[in-house]
Coordinates of C-alpha atoms in Angstrom, one line a residue:
Chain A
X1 CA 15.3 68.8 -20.3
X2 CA 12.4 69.1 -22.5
X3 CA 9.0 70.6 -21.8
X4 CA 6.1 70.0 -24.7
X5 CA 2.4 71.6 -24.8
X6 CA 2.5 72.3 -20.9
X7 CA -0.4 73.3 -19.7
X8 CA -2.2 74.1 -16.4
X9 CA -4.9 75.8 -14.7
X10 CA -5.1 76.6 -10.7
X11 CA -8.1 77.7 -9.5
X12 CA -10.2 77.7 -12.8
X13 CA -7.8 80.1 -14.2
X14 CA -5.2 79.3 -16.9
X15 CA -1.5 79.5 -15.2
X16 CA 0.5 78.0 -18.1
X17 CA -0.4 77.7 -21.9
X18 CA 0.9 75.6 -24.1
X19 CA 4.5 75.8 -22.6
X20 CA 7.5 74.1 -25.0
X21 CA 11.0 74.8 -23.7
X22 CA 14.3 73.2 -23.9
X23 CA 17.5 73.5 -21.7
X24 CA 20.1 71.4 -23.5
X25 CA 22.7 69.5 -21.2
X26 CA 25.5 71.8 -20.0
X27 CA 23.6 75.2 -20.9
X28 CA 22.5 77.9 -19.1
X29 CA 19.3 79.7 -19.7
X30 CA 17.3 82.0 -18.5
X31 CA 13.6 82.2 -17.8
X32 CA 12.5 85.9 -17.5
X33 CA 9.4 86.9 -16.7
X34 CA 7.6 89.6 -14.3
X35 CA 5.8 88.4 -11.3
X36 CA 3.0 86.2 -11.6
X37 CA 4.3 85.0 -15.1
X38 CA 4.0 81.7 -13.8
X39 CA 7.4 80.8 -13.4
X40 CA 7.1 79.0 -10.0
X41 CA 4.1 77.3 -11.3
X42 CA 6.4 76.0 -14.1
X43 CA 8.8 74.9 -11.2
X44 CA 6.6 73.1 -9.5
X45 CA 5.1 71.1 -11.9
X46 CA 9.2 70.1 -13.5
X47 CA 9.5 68.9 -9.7
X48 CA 6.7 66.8 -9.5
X49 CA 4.6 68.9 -6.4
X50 CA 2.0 69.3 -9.4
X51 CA 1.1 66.7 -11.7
X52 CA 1.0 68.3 -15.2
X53 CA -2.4 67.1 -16.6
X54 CA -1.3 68.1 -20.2
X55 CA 2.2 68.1 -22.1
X56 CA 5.1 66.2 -21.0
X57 CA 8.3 66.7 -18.9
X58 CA 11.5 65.0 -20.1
X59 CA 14.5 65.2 -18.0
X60 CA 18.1 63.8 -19.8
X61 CA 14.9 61.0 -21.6
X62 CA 13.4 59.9 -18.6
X63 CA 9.4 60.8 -18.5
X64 CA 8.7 62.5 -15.2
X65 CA 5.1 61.6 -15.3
X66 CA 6.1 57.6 -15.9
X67 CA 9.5 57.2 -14.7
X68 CA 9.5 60.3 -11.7
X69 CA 12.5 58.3 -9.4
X70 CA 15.1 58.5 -12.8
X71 CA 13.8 62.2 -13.9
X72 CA 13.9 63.3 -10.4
X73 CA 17.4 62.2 -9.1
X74 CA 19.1 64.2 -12.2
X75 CA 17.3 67.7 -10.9
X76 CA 18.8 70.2 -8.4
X77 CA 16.0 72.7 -6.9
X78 CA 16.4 75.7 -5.6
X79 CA 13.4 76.8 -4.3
X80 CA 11.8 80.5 -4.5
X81 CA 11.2 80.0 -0.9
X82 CA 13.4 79.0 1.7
X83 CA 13.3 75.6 2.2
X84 CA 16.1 74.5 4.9
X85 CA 14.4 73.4 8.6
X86 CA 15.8 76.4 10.5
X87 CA 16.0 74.6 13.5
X88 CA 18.8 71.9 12.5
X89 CA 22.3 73.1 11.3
X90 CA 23.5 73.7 7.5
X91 CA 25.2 69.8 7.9
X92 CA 22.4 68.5 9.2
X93 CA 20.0 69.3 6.8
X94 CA 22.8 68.9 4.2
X95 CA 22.6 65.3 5.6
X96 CA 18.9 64.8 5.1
X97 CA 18.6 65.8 2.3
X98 CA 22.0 63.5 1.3
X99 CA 19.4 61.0 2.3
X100 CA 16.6 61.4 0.4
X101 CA 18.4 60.7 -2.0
X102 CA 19.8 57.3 -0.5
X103 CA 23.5 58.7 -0.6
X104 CA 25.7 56.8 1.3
X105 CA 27.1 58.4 4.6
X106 CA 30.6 58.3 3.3
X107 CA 30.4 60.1 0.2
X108 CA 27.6 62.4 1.5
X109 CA 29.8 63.8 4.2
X110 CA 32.8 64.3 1.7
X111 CA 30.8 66.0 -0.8
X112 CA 29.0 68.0 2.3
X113 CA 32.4 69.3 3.3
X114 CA 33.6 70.2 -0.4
X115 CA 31.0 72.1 -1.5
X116 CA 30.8 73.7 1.8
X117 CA 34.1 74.4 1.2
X118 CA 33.9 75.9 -1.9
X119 CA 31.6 78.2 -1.2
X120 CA 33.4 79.8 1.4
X121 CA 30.8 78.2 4.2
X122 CA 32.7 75.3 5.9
X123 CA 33.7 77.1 9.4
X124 CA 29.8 77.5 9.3
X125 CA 28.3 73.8 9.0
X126 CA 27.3 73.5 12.4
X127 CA 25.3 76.8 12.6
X128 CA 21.8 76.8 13.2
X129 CA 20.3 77.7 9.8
X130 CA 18.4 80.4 11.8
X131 CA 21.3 82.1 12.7
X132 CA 22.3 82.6 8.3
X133 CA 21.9 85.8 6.6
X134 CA 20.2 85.4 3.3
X135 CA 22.6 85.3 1.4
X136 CA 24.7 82.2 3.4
X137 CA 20.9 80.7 3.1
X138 CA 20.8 80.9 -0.2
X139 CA 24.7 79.0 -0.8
X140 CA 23.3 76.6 1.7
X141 CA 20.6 75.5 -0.6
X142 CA 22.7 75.9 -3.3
X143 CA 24.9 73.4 -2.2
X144 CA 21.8 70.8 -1.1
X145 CA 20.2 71.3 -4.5
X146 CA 24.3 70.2 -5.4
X147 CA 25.3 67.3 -3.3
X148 CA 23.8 64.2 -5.2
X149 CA 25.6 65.4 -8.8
X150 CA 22.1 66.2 -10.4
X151 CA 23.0 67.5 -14.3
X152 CA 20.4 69.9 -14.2
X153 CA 19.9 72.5 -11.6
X154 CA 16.6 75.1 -11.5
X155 CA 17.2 77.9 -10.0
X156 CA 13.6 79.7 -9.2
X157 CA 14.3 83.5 -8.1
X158 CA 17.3 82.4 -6.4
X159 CA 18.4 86.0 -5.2
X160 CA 15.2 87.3 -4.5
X161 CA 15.5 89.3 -1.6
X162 CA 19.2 89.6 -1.8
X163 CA 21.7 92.6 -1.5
X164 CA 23.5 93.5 -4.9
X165 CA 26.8 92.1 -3.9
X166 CA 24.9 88.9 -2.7
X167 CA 22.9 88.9 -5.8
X168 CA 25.4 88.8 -8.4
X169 CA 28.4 86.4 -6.0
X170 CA 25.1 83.5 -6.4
X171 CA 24.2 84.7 -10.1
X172 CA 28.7 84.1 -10.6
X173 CA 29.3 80.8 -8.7
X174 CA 25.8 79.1 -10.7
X175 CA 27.4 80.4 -14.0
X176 CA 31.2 79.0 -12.9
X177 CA 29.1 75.5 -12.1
X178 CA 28.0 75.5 -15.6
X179 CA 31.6 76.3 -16.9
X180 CA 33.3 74.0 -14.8
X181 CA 31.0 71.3 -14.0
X182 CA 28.7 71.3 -17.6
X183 CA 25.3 71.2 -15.3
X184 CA 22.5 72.6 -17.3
X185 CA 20.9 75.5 -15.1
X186 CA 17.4 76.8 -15.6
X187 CA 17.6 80.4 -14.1
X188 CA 14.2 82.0 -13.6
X189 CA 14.1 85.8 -12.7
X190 CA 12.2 88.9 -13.0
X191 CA 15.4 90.6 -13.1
X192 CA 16.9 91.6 -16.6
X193 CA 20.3 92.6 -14.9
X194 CA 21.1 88.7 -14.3
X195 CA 20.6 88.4 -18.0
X196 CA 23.9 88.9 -20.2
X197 CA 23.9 89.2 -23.8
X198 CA 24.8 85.9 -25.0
X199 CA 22.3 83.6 -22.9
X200 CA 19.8 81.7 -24.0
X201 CA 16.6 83.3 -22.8
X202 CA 12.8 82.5 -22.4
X203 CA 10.5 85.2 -21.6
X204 CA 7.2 83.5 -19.9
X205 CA 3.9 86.0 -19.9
X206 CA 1.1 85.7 -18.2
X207 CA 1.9 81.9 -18.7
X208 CA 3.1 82.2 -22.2
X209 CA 6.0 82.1 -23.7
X210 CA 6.4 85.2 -25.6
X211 CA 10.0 84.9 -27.2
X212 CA 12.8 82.7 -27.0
X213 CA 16.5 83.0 -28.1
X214 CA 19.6 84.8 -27.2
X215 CA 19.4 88.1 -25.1
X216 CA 21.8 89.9 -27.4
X217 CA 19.1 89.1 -30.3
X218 CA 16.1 90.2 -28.2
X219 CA 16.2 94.2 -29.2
X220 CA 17.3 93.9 -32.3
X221 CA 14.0 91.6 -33.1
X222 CA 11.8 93.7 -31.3
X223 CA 13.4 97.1 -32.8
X224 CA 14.1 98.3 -29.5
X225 CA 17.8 99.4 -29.0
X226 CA 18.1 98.4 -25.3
X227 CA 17.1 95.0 -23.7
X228 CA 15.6 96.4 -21.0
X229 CA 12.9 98.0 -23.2
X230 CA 12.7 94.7 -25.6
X231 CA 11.7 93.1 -22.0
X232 CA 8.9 95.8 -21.3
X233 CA 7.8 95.7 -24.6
X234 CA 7.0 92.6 -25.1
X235 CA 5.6 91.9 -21.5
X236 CA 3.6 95.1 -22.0
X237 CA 2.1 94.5 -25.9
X238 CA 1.0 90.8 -24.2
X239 CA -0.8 92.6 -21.3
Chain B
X1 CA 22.0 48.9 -3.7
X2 CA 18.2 50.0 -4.5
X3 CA 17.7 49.0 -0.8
X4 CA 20.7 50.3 0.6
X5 CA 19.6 53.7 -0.5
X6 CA 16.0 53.0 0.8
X7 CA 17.6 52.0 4.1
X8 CA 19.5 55.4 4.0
X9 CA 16.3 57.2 3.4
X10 CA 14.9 56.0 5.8
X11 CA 17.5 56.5 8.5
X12 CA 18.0 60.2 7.8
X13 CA 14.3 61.0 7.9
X14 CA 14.4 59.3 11.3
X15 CA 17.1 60.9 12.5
X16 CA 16.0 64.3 11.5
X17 CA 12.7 64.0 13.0
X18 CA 15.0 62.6 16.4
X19 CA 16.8 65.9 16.1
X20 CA 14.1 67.3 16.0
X21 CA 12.5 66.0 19.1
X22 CA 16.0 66.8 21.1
X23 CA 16.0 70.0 20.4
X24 CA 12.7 70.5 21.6
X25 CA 13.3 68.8 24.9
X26 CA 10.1 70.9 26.5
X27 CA 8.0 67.8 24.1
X28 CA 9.6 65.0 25.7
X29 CA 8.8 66.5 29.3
X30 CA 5.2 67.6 28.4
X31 CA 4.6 64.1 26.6
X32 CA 5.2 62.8 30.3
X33 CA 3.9 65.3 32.2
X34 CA 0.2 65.0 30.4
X35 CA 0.0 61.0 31.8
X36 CA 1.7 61.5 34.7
X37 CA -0.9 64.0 35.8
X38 CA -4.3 61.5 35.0
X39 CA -2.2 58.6 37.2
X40 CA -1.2 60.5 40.2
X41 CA -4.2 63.0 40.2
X42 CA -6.9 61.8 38.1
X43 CA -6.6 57.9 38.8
X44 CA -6.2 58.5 42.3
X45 CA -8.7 60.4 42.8
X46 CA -10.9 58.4 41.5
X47 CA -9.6 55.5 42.6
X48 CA -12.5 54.4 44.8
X49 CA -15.4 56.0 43.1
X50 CA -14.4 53.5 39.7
X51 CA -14.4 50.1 40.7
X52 CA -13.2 47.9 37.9
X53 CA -14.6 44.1 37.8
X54 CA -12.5 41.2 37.1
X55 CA -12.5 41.4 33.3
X56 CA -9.6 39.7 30.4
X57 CA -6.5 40.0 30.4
X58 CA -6.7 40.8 34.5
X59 CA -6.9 37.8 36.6
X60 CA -8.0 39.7 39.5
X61 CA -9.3 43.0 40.8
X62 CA -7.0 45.5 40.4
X63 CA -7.0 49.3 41.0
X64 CA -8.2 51.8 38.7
X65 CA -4.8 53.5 38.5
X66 CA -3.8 50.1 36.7
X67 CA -6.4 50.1 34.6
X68 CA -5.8 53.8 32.8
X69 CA -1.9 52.7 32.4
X70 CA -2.3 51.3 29.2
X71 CA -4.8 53.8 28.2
X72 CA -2.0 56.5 29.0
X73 CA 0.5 54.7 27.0
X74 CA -2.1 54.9 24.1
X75 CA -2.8 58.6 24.8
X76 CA 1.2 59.6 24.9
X77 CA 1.3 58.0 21.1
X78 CA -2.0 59.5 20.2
X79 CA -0.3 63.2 21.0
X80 CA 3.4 61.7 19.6
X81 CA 1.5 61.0 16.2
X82 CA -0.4 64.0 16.1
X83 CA 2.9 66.0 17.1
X84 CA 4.2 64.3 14.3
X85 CA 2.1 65.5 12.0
X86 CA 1.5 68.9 13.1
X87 CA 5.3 68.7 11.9
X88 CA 4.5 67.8 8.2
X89 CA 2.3 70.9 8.6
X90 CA 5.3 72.9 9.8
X91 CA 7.1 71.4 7.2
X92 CA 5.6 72.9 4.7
X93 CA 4.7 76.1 5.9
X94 CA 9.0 76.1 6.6
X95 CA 9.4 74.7 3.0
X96 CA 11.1 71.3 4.2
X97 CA 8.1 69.2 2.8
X98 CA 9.4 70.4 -1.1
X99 CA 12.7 68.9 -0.1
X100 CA 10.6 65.3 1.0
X101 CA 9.0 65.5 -1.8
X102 CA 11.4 65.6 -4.3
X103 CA 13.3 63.1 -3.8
X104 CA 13.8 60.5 -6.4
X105 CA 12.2 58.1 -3.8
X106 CA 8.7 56.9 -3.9
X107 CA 6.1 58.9 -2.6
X108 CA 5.0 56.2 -0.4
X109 CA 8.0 54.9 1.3
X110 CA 8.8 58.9 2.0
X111 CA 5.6 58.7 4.0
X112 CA 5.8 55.0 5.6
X113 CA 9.6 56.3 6.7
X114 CA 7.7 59.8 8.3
X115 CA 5.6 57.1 10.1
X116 CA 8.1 54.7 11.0
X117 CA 10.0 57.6 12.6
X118 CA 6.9 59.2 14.4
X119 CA 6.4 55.7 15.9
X120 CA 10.2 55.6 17.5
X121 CA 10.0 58.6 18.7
X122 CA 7.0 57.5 20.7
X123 CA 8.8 54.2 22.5
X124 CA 11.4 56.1 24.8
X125 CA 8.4 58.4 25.8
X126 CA 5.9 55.1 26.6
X127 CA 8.9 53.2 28.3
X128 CA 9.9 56.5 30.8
X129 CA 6.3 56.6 31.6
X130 CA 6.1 53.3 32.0
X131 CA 8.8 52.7 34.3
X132 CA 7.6 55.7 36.5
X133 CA 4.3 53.9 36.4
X134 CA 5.7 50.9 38.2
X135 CA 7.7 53.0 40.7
X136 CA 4.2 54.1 41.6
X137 CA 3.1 50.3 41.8
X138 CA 1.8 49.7 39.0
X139 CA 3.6 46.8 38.3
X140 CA 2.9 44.2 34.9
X141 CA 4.5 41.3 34.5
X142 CA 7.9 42.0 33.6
X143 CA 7.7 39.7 30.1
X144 CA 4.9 42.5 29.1
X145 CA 7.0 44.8 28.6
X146 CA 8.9 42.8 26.1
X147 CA 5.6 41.7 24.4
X148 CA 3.8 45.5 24.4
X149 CA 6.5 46.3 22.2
X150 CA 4.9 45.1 18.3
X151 CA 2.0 46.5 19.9
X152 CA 3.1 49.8 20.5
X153 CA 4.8 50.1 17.3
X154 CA 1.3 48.8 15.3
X155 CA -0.5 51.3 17.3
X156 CA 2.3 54.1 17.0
X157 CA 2.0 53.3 12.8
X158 CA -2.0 53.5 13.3
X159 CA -2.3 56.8 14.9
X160 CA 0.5 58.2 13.2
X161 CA -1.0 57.3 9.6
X162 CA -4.2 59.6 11.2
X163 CA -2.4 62.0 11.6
X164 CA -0.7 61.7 8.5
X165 CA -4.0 61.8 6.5
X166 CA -5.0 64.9 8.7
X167 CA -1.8 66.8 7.7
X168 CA -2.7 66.2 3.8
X169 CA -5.9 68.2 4.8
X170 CA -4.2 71.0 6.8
X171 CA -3.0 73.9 5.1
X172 CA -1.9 76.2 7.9
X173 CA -0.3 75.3 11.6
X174 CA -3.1 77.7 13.0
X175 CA -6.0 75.4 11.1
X176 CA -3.9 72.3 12.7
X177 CA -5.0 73.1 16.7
X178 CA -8.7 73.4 16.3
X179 CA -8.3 69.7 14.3
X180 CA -6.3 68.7 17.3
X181 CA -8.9 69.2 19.7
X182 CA -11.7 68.1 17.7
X183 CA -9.6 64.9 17.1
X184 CA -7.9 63.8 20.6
X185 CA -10.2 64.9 23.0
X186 CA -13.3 62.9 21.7
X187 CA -10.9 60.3 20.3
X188 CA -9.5 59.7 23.8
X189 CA -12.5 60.3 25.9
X190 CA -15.0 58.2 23.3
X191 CA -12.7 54.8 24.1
X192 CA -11.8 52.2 26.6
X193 CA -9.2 54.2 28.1
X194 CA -10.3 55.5 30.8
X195 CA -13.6 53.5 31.5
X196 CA -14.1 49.9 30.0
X197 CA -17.2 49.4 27.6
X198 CA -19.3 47.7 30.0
X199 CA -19.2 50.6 32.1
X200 CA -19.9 52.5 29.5
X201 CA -22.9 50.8 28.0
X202 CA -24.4 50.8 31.3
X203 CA -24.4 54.8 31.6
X204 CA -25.1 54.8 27.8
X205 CA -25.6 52.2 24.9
X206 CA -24.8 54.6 22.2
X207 CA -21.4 56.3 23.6
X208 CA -20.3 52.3 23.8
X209 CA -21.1 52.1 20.3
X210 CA -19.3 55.1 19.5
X211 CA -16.3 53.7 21.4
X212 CA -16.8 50.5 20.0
X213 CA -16.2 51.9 16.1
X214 CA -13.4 53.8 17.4
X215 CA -9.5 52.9 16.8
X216 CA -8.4 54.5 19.5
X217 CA -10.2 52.0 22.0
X218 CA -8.4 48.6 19.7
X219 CA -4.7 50.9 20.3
X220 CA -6.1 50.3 23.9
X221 CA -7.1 47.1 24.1
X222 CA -4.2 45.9 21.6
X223 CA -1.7 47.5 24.6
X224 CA -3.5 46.6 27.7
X225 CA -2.9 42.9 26.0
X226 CA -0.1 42.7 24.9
X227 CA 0.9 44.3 28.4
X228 CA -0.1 41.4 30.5
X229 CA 1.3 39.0 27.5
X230 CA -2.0 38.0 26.5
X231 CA -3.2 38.5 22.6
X232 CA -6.7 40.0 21.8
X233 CA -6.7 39.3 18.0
X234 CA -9.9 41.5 17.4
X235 CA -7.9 44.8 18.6
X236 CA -5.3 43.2 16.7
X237 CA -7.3 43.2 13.2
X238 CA -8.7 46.3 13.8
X239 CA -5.6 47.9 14.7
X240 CA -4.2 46.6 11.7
X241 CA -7.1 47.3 9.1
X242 CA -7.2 50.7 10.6
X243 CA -4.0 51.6 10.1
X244 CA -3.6 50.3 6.6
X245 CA -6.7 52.8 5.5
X246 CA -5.3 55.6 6.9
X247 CA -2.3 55.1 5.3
X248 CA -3.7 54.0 2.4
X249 CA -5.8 57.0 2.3
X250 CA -2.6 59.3 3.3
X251 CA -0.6 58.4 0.4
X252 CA -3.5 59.1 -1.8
X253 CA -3.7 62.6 -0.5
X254 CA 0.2 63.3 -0.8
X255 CA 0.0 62.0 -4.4
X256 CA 0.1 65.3 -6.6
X257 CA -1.8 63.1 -9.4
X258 CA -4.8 62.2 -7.1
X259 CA -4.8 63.6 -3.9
X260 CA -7.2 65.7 -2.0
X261 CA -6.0 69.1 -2.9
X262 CA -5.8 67.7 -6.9
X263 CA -9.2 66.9 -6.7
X264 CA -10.7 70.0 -5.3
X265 CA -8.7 72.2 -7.9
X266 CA -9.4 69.7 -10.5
X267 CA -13.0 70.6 -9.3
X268 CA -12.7 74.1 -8.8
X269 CA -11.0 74.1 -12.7
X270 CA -14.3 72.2 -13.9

């Protein structure tokens, strides 16, 4: 995926600036950025609920602003907020969304009981959503944003909210998917615990981005000698 | 293929909204109770205060309770479509609308498919009421029951792509019930449903006018019609050319490039 000279403004205030970013196929990087950074702003315009009104949005060469069907079937969301109808069951809304994307029946139920499977869930398909704890929510949607083979997945906050344990079992199973299945992931956090040395890393500002390479890099180039204060230093010099 | 996967859109969205409705059986009873209680209280009642003259498609005099049925049957998909809205509204307080709309499937047929589904979900409703109807002796000809049926569904899609377009403006379920009544009620009462025009423009000329511009009275007429196997084509039209703009107009608002909430922060951002 390739973002260009994204720009946007909400409510007569400038959200993102000038935005270039690339997430090459099978990678995983990490946007890091405090709250109101706009990273979910970001997310919303690479999933088409805005329209960006300047820059472009490639995903795997398809245009999202001329050819949205193509750039959108090859995405995987996972949204900030929860976004599963809490009054259906994890295969039903597995189901609908399997449908949106005009899976057939078939291979929508066999991937439904796979990835179920795989993520430890499948005794619990026919639960109310309501009835999940967070973090079975969150693998829930993980496995929706899954099911139609997208080969890029974005990930906005997805353990916000979450215990430790539950926290770093999501952060694990999205790296193994990367590993094993070579899906691009676009992680964004505030957290720069879920960050390991060797990712590639975006930190996003105030709707800037303010530096961009491998985590490992990031103290060394700000003369810092921990990451953690690389992070505040450079989200605290842009304030 | 490309239509095989539009076909399996469109099927899931219907089935989830019939999911949905089941497990919210209390909906299914209250769209029944609601008409239920004008025919056996309200049409009774007034029974022999309304006299209705011989006017198309009856062939006779009939009793008022007759004449609301079809008025009813227009009401219960007025509140289905509504109901179905107030659901896109839920939707995306829930987060389930970011799902809709992200799929790799046009905009529009997501919403048409929303529509189409709302519109189903309104026939088992209208037939059970129907059929209770004529245990009470309200009794069409048989055939009209076969031949309300493209009615009900043009009708269904008309005041289901209202409340579509409504939805686009509603940002919170809370906003949605004041909207409701400010949208039913007069919609409902300013019609042909309960009174016909002429009766109307005898107590006042400019309420019939307001009924006469409004597409609630057509999604009357069009049923009470098609009912008694007869075809009114100006309710027909309307109902039509109705429905298209609001639809039309809907799929504008849903689009993130052009729709109303673009255009206010486009406006706001100027």
């Amino acid at each position: 995926m390739s973002v260009a000279g994204l720009s946007h403004r909400l409510g007569g205030r400038d959200i993102l600036s000038d935005v270039d970013l690339v997430v090459p196929a099978g990678s995983f990087v990490v946007l890091l950025g405090p709250n109101g950074a706009g990273k979910t702003t970001l997310f919303s315009l690479l999933t088409r609920l805005y329209t960006a009104r300047c820059g472009t949005i490639e995903i795997f060469g398809h245009d999202l602003a001329r050819n949205p069907g193509k750039a959108l079937a090859l995405l995987g969301v996972v949204f900030q907020q929860r976004s599963v109808d809490p009054d259906l069951t994890a295969r039903q809304n597995l189901a609908y969304h399997a449908a949106l994307h005009g899976m057939p029946r078939g291979t929508a139920r066999r991937r439904i009981e796979a990835e179920l499977e795989r993520v430890g869930l499948a005794a619990e398909a026919d639960r109310k959503i309501r009835s999940f704890s967070g973090g079975e929510l969150r693998r829930i949607e993980i496995v929706r944003a899954l099911l139609h083979g997208p080969r890029l997945l974005l990930c906005d906050e997805a353990t916000v909210g979450l215990d430790v344990r539950s926290r770093a079992a999501i952060l694990s199973d999205v790296r193994d998917l990367v590993r094993e299945r070579g899906i691009a992931v676009l992680w964004a956090t505030h957290l720069i615990d879920e960050v390991e040395p060797e990712d590639a890393t975006v930190i996003l500002h105030r709707g800037r981005i303010r530096w961009q390479g491998r985590a490992g890099t990031m103290a060394a180039d700000m003369g810092r000698g921990r990451l953690q204060d690389a992070f505040r230093s450079l989200t605290e010099e842009a304030a | 293929m490309i239509t095989a996967g539009y076909l399996r859109c469109l099927r899931g969205i219907v089935v989830r909204e019939m999911l949905r409705f089941v497990h919210q059986r209390s909906r299914f009873v209250a769209a029944l109770v609601r008409p239920l209680v004008w025919l056996f209280i309200f049409a009774a009642g007034f029974r022999s205060v309304l006299g209705v003259s011989i006017i198309p498609p009856y062939e006779t005099y009939i009793l008022y309770e007759e004449y609301i049925v079809p008025g009813l049957v227009a009401m219960i998909q007025l509140f289905t479509g509504m109901q179905g809205s107030l659901s896109m509204v839920y939707d995306r307080e829930v987060g389930s609308m970011r799902v809709l709309l992200t799929s790799p499937l046009p905009r529009w047929f997501l919403l048409v498919s929303k529509l189409l589904a709302v519109t189903v979900l309104s026939l088992p409703q209208v037939y059970v009421f129907q059929m209770i109807a004529r245990l009470w002796g309200i009794e069409p000809p048989t055939l009209g029951y076969l031949t309300v049926l493209p009615a009900l569904l043009l009708s269904g899609m008309m005041l289901g792509a209202l409340g579509l377009l409504l939805s686009s403006m509603i940002r919170q379920l809370e906003n949605f019930a004041g909207v409701m009544n400010f949208v039913i009620f007069p919609m409902f009462f300013a019609s042909s449903a309960l009174y016909p025009l002429w009766r109307i423009e005898e107590a006042s000329p400019l309420l019939r006018d307001i009924c006469a511009v409004n597409p609630f009275t057509y999604a009357v007429e069009l049923i009470r019609f098609m009912l008694y196997v007869r075809i009114d084509f100006l309710s027909l039209g309307l109902v039509v050319a109705y429905g298209a703009a609001f639809l039309g107009a809907a799929i504008l608002a849903y689009d993130p490039a052009r729709g109303v909430v673009g255009r206010v922060r486009a406006a706001v951002d100027a």
